Amino acid sequence: MARVFLIATCIVLLMIGSFADKEYETHGHDHHHHHDHDGHDHHDHESHKKLFTGEDMDGSESEQHEKLRQVAKQIDTDQDGQISYDEMRSYTGERVQEQNNREADELIATLDPKQTKKITFDAYVRDSFGDFDINQLEMSDKPDPSTRETRRLYKVDKQKWEYLDTDGDQSLSYDEFRRFLRPEDDEELGKIEINSMINEYDQDNDGKLSNPEYLKMTEAETGQAESLSRELDVNNDGFGDFQEFTNYYLPSLVSTVDQETEHLLKECDTDKNGYCTPDEIVQAYSSFAGSQITDFGADLEKSKEEL
């Protein structure tokens, strides 16, 4: 998957924008890097405050609330005023797929501006790894800690590319490139991705990562060491094995949609009757503004006519 961590331009935007990231990451979505080709502009502090609180500066219900109410009516396909799990799941699935397709379309347009119907590996590497010396990334000696993860990412991308590049011309068709971006949807690509992560940091070669090994991995990834979480180490044995890494880092589209739907329904179903009304959804505004169901709030910045 194309992988470049999301960045923030200032402390205020990072603090507010991280809410959406936290919603996304907490509920089982992919934790590895993406290209930041979402196409949305950064906003000023006041715009972010309005978006993520859902209130105008005088504290009254804002236009964003009205837009979320309009989204709720779209989710409610039978228009009975109550949104079921199935209705929420269907709409969430459509939005997630739309976002995945848009990400791929925008990246393809960037990498193949002449519309040759092919994406070259060189173009992908230039876009993904920028000024890194490719010769250094190709080296097999023990990497410097500061470039260890970048080298691993380059090598696993190359391995996935070569797996898909059946004619060996160093290029992928658009359909092949879309597969490349979504290893969670391809068993072999998923194996390549997860095995790369484990093998890089599995110092004792037991096929899984202990907490000390995982600390080294997360420090190499983000600069901040993190312990194995209960969400990753589901059997609580102190290790992350292949299946646990797969479930945590490469959840399937079905799993992603299921978990997001369950989370949103839990947030808005205040009377615990198994349904959410538009009023309940508006009351859970912050959860929906930080969710894929509204494209992380981007839908709430559209005009009412665009919704």
Tab-separated table of C-alpha atoms in Angstrom:
chain	number	residue	atom	x	y	z
A	1	MET	CA	0.000	0.000	0.000
A	2	ALA	CA	1.241	3.442	-0.751
A	3	ARG	CA	2.445	4.623	2.569
A	4	VAL	CA	3.412	8.085	3.768
A	5	PHE	CA	2.356	9.250	7.225
A	6	LEU	CA	-0.164	12.120	7.505
A	7	ILE	CA	1.461	15.365	8.609
A	8	ALA	CA	0.278	18.434	10.448
A	9	THR	CA	1.360	21.974	9.781
A	10	CYS	CA	0.976	23.419	13.263
A	11	ILE	CA	0.308	22.388	16.845
A	12	VAL	CA	-3.311	23.551	16.858
A	13	LEU	CA	-4.221	21.693	13.679
A	14	LEU	CA	-2.410	18.584	14.870
A	15	MET	CA	-4.305	18.517	18.146
A	16	ILE	CA	-7.678	18.964	16.480
A	17	GLY	CA	-6.927	16.877	13.400
A	18	SER	CA	-5.632	14.030	15.537
A	19	PHE	CA	-9.175	13.463	16.766
A	20	ALA	CA	-10.124	12.048	13.396
A	21	ASP	CA	-6.950	9.976	13.291
A	22	LYS	CA	-7.701	8.589	16.734
A	23	GLU	CA	-11.243	7.647	15.711
A	24	TYR	CA	-9.860	5.962	12.621
A	25	GLU	CA	-7.044	4.113	14.342
A	26	THR	CA	-8.979	3.060	17.424
A	27	HIS	CA	-11.535	1.098	15.463
A	28	GLY	CA	-9.361	-1.274	13.525
A	29	HIS	CA	-8.271	0.488	10.365
A	30	ASP	CA	-4.921	0.158	8.747
A	31	HIS	CA	-2.083	1.559	10.811
A	32	HIS	CA	0.559	1.636	8.113
A	33	HIS	CA	1.429	4.585	5.965
A	34	HIS	CA	-0.631	6.065	3.159
A	35	HIS	CA	0.022	8.616	0.528
A	36	ASP	CA	-1.605	11.824	1.633
A	37	HIS	CA	-3.524	12.303	-1.612
A	38	ASP	CA	-6.855	13.002	0.011
A	39	GLY	CA	-7.234	16.259	-1.859
A	40	HIS	CA	-8.587	18.213	1.088
A	41	ASP	CA	-7.109	21.527	2.099
A	42	HIS	CA	-5.938	22.261	5.608
A	43	HIS	CA	-8.238	24.706	7.377
A	44	ASP	CA	-7.658	27.492	9.776
A	45	HIS	CA	-8.189	27.092	13.512
A	46	GLU	CA	-11.718	28.501	13.542
A	47	SER	CA	-12.842	26.252	10.683
A	48	HIS	CA	-11.515	23.198	12.492
A	49	LYS	CA	-13.186	24.239	15.713
A	50	LYS	CA	-16.507	24.624	13.958
A	51	LEU	CA	-16.130	21.327	12.102
A	52	PHE	CA	-15.172	19.111	15.033
A	53	THR	CA	-17.405	20.701	17.671
A	54	GLY	CA	-20.360	21.253	15.344
A	55	GLU	CA	-21.036	24.640	16.901
A	56	ASP	CA	-20.834	28.187	15.650
A	57	MET	CA	-18.776	30.622	17.655
A	58	ASP	CA	-21.851	31.625	19.709
A	59	GLY	CA	-22.346	27.982	20.720
A	60	SER	CA	-25.541	27.502	18.699
A	61	GLU	CA	-26.221	24.564	16.412
A	62	SER	CA	-24.263	25.153	13.229
A	63	GLU	CA	-24.818	24.457	9.597
A	64	GLN	CA	-22.626	21.365	10.033
A	65	HIS	CA	-25.285	19.864	12.297
A	66	GLU	CA	-27.880	20.415	9.596
A	67	LYS	CA	-25.625	18.771	7.051
A	68	LEU	CA	-25.115	15.774	9.326
A	69	ARG	CA	-28.877	15.512	9.708
A	70	GLN	CA	-29.101	15.453	5.910
A	71	VAL	CA	-26.484	12.667	5.782
A	72	ALA	CA	-28.528	10.745	8.357
A	73	LYS	CA	-31.574	10.935	6.095
A	74	GLN	CA	-29.494	9.485	3.253
A	75	ILE	CA	-28.408	6.591	5.476
A	76	ASP	CA	-32.040	5.916	6.399
A	77	THR	CA	-32.936	4.220	3.128
A	78	ASP	CA	-36.478	3.185	4.117
A	79	GLN	CA	-37.131	6.679	5.524
A	80	ASP	CA	-38.766	5.372	8.700
A	81	GLY	CA	-36.826	7.773	10.918
A	82	GLN	CA	-34.734	4.978	12.448
A	83	ILE	CA	-31.363	3.870	11.117
A	84	SER	CA	-30.660	0.165	11.522
A	85	TYR	CA	-27.303	-1.580	11.683
A	86	ASP	CA	-27.741	-2.808	8.108
A	87	GLU	CA	-28.508	0.692	6.827
A	88	MET	CA	-25.518	2.146	8.679
A	89	ARG	CA	-23.258	-0.631	7.433
A	90	SER	CA	-24.368	-0.306	3.818
A	91	TYR	CA	-23.734	3.437	3.771
A	92	THR	CA	-20.390	3.105	5.588
A	93	GLY	CA	-19.245	0.455	3.109
A	94	GLU	CA	-20.112	2.690	0.168
A	95	ARG	CA	-18.231	5.629	1.656
A	96	VAL	CA	-15.131	3.580	2.490
A	97	GLN	CA	-15.039	2.141	-1.033
A	98	GLU	CA	-15.505	5.600	-2.541
A	99	GLN	CA	-12.605	6.937	-0.484
A	100	ASN	CA	-10.369	4.022	-1.490
A	101	ASN	CA	-11.230	4.542	-5.156
A	102	ARG	CA	-10.625	8.274	-4.940
A	103	GLU	CA	-7.234	7.750	-3.315
A	104	ALA	CA	-6.246	5.362	-6.104
A	105	ASP	CA	-7.585	7.644	-8.861
A	106	GLU	CA	-5.709	10.669	-7.542
A	107	LEU	CA	-2.482	8.745	-7.141
A	108	ILE	CA	-2.769	7.269	-10.630
A	109	ALA	CA	-3.291	10.766	-12.059
A	110	THR	CA	-0.165	11.937	-10.243
A	111	LEU	CA	2.006	9.024	-11.339
A	112	ASP	CA	0.771	8.771	-14.933
A	113	PRO	CA	0.017	12.346	-16.027
A	114	LYS	CA	0.302	11.397	-19.710
A	115	GLN	CA	-2.337	8.687	-19.274
A	116	THR	CA	-0.238	5.853	-20.679
A	117	LYS	CA	-2.335	3.343	-18.720
A	118	LYS	CA	0.818	2.190	-16.950
A	119	ILE	CA	2.458	3.115	-13.640
A	120	THR	CA	6.222	2.694	-13.635
A	121	PHE	CA	8.075	1.615	-10.531
A	122	ASP	CA	10.454	4.578	-10.922
A	123	ALA	CA	7.542	7.026	-10.852
A	124	TYR	CA	6.097	5.340	-7.780
A	125	VAL	CA	9.455	5.378	-5.974
A	126	ARG	CA	10.063	9.053	-6.739
A	127	ASP	CA	6.652	9.953	-5.383
A	128	SER	CA	6.853	7.695	-2.327
A	129	PHE	CA	10.471	8.023	-1.263
A	130	GLY	CA	11.398	11.449	-2.574
A	131	ASP	CA	15.053	12.357	-2.154
A	132	PHE	CA	16.200	9.078	-0.633
A	133	ASP	CA	19.194	7.548	-2.388
A	134	ILE	CA	17.797	4.459	-4.095
A	135	ASN	CA	21.224	2.808	-4.048
A	136	GLN	CA	21.215	3.018	-0.261
A	137	LEU	CA	17.691	1.596	-0.097
A	138	GLU	CA	18.805	-1.326	-2.282
A	139	MET	CA	21.744	-2.204	-0.030
A	140	SER	CA	21.585	-5.412	2.001
A	141	ASP	CA	23.927	-4.440	4.833
A	142	LYS	CA	22.620	-3.549	8.271
A	143	PRO	CA	20.899	-0.184	7.841
A	144	ASP	CA	21.321	2.884	9.967
A	145	PRO	CA	18.511	2.969	12.570
A	146	SER	CA	17.233	6.250	11.149
A	147	THR	CA	16.673	4.697	7.705
A	148	ARG	CA	15.870	1.120	8.698
A	149	GLU	CA	12.109	1.410	8.281
A	150	THR	CA	12.386	3.402	5.053
A	151	ARG	CA	14.584	0.682	3.585
A	152	ARG	CA	12.129	-2.002	4.700
A	153	LEU	CA	9.208	-0.116	3.154
A	154	TYR	CA	11.079	0.274	-0.113
A	155	LYS	CA	12.003	-3.407	-0.253
A	156	VAL	CA	8.526	-4.677	0.578
A	157	ASP	CA	7.026	-2.344	-2.019
A	158	LYS	CA	9.494	-3.663	-4.579
A	159	GLN	CA	8.639	-7.249	-3.650
A	160	LYS	CA	4.906	-6.612	-4.004
A	161	TRP	CA	5.502	-4.796	-7.290
A	162	GLU	CA	7.505	-7.689	-8.707
A	163	TYR	CA	4.798	-10.141	-7.655
A	164	LEU	CA	2.195	-8.164	-9.627
A	165	ASP	CA	4.470	-7.283	-12.549
A	166	THR	CA	3.959	-10.558	-14.400
A	167	ASP	CA	5.533	-9.392	-17.681
A	168	GLY	CA	8.594	-7.947	-15.957
A	169	ASP	CA	8.460	-4.513	-17.589
A	170	GLN	CA	8.718	-2.661	-14.247
A	171	SER	CA	5.234	-1.236	-14.806
A	172	LEU	CA	1.775	-2.032	-13.507
A	173	SER	CA	-1.543	-1.559	-15.216
A	174	TYR	CA	-4.074	0.578	-13.396
A	175	ASP	CA	-5.901	-2.511	-12.134
A	176	GLU	CA	-2.643	-4.062	-10.923
A	177	PHE	CA	-1.691	-0.824	-9.213
A	178	ARG	CA	-5.032	-0.710	-7.418
A	179	ARG	CA	-4.261	-4.194	-6.081
A	180	PHE	CA	-0.833	-2.995	-5.031
A	181	LEU	CA	-2.407	-0.220	-2.954
A	182	ARG	CA	-4.706	-2.641	-1.102
A	183	PRO	CA	-2.687	-5.641	0.123
A	184	GLU	CA	-5.423	-6.399	2.641
A	185	ASP	CA	-7.591	-7.529	-0.277
A	186	ASP	CA	-4.998	-9.951	-1.708
A	187	GLU	CA	-3.816	-12.929	0.324
A	188	GLU	CA	-0.340	-13.124	-1.211
A	189	LEU	CA	0.277	-9.376	-1.009
A	190	GLY	CA	-0.888	-9.439	2.587
A	191	LYS	CA	1.591	-12.196	3.394
A	192	ILE	CA	4.417	-10.219	1.801
A	193	GLU	CA	3.485	-7.114	3.791
A	194	ILE	CA	3.146	-8.769	7.191
A	195	ASN	CA	6.127	-11.097	6.801
A	196	SER	CA	8.270	-8.080	5.978
A	197	MET	CA	7.266	-6.372	9.213
A	198	ILE	CA	7.822	-9.416	11.391
A	199	ASN	CA	11.024	-10.652	9.741
A	200	GLU	CA	12.686	-7.246	9.963
A	201	TYR	CA	12.401	-7.076	13.751
A	202	ASP	CA	12.191	-10.755	14.759
A	203	GLN	CA	15.632	-10.986	16.365
A	204	ASP	CA	15.247	-14.545	17.681
A	205	ASN	CA	13.594	-15.846	14.476
A	206	ASP	CA	10.613	-17.388	16.234
A	207	GLY	CA	8.129	-16.036	13.690
A	208	LYS	CA	6.548	-13.469	16.003
A	209	LEU	CA	7.451	-10.260	17.808
A	210	SER	CA	7.952	-10.019	21.538
A	211	ASN	CA	7.269	-6.745	23.287
A	212	PRO	CA	10.961	-5.672	23.179
A	213	GLU	CA	11.058	-6.450	19.457
A	214	TYR	CA	7.818	-4.570	18.881
A	215	LEU	CA	9.207	-1.576	20.768
A	216	LYS	CA	12.095	-1.464	18.291
A	217	MET	CA	9.698	-1.705	15.372
A	218	THR	CA	7.430	1.127	16.490
A	219	GLU	CA	10.391	3.314	17.369
A	220	ALA	CA	11.790	2.778	13.878
A	221	GLU	CA	8.387	3.549	12.350
A	222	THR	CA	7.435	6.669	14.268
A	223	GLY	CA	10.369	7.622	16.469
A	224	GLN	CA	8.329	6.675	19.529
A	225	ALA	CA	8.444	3.175	21.007
A	226	GLU	CA	5.058	1.663	21.843
A	227	SER	CA	4.309	-1.568	23.677
A	228	LEU	CA	2.131	-4.329	22.293
A	229	SER	CA	-1.456	-3.308	22.859
A	230	ARG	CA	-4.315	-5.553	23.912
A	231	GLU	CA	-5.915	-4.713	20.584
A	232	LEU	CA	-2.955	-6.283	18.752
A	233	ASP	CA	-1.998	-9.036	21.197
A	234	VAL	CA	-5.513	-10.415	21.431
A	235	ASN	CA	-4.566	-13.668	23.171
A	236	ASN	CA	-2.468	-11.713	25.677
A	237	ASP	CA	0.550	-14.021	25.419
A	238	GLY	CA	3.062	-11.187	25.174
A	239	PHE	CA	3.719	-11.675	21.453
A	240	GLY	CA	2.335	-10.459	18.161
A	241	ASP	CA	2.055	-13.353	15.711
A	242	PHE	CA	1.330	-13.369	11.979
A	243	GLN	CA	-2.455	-13.530	12.301
A	244	GLU	CA	-2.575	-10.880	15.002
A	245	PHE	CA	-0.428	-8.564	12.882
A	246	THR	CA	-2.645	-9.223	9.874
A	247	ASN	CA	-5.834	-8.444	11.769
A	248	TYR	CA	-4.343	-5.298	13.300
A	249	TYR	CA	-2.345	-3.824	10.407
A	250	LEU	CA	-4.263	-5.156	7.408
A	251	PRO	CA	-7.907	-5.562	8.377
A	252	SER	CA	-10.089	-6.562	5.451
A	253	LEU	CA	-12.588	-4.140	3.976
A	254	VAL	CA	-15.385	-6.188	5.549
A	255	SER	CA	-13.737	-6.002	8.964
A	256	THR	CA	-13.094	-2.269	8.621
A	257	VAL	CA	-16.702	-1.558	7.715
A	258	ASP	CA	-18.066	-3.838	10.442
A	259	GLN	CA	-15.974	-2.223	13.165
A	260	GLU	CA	-16.730	1.320	12.041
A	261	THR	CA	-20.451	0.558	11.888
A	262	GLU	CA	-20.473	-1.031	15.343
A	263	HIS	CA	-18.592	1.922	16.792
A	264	LEU	CA	-20.918	4.525	15.270
A	265	LEU	CA	-24.059	2.670	16.271
A	266	LYS	CA	-22.757	2.387	19.818
A	267	GLU	CA	-22.025	6.116	19.906
A	268	CYS	CA	-25.425	7.244	18.648
A	269	ASP	CA	-27.823	4.611	20.033
A	270	THR	CA	-28.336	6.342	23.361
A	271	ASP	CA	-31.576	4.533	24.257
A	272	LYS	CA	-30.057	1.133	23.339
A	273	ASN	CA	-32.924	0.044	21.105
A	274	GLY	CA	-30.650	-1.040	18.263
A	275	TYR	CA	-31.412	1.966	16.077
A	276	CYS	CA	-30.216	5.547	15.669
A	277	THR	CA	-32.444	8.475	14.848
A	278	PRO	CA	-31.194	11.586	13.033
A	279	ASP	CA	-31.404	13.460	16.352
A	280	GLU	CA	-29.224	10.842	18.057
A	281	ILE	CA	-26.697	11.040	15.236
A	282	VAL	CA	-26.499	14.816	15.566
A	283	GLN	CA	-25.950	14.380	19.307
A	284	ALA	CA	-22.983	12.135	18.452
A	285	TYR	CA	-21.663	14.768	16.058
A	286	SER	CA	-17.970	14.534	16.951
A	287	SER	CA	-17.888	10.768	16.384
A	288	PHE	CA	-19.425	11.123	12.932
A	289	ALA	CA	-17.261	14.126	11.996
A	290	GLY	CA	-14.191	11.985	12.778
A	291	SER	CA	-15.447	8.956	10.858
A	292	GLN	CA	-15.120	7.520	7.376
A	293	ILE	CA	-18.894	7.722	7.081
A	294	THR	CA	-18.498	11.492	6.518
A	295	ASP	CA	-15.046	11.193	4.907
A	296	PHE	CA	-13.569	12.432	8.201
A	297	GLY	CA	-15.776	15.508	8.143
A	298	ALA	CA	-15.131	16.473	4.512
A	299	ASP	CA	-18.767	15.776	3.606
A	300	LEU	CA	-19.861	18.253	6.259
A	301	GLU	CA	-17.935	21.012	4.517
A	302	LYS	CA	-19.783	20.504	1.259
A	303	SER	CA	-22.772	22.605	0.314
A	304	LYS	CA	-26.150	21.055	1.045
A	305	GLU	CA	-26.687	20.690	-2.695
A	306	GLU	CA	-23.529	18.582	-3.010
A	307	LEU	CA	-24.567	16.108	-0.304
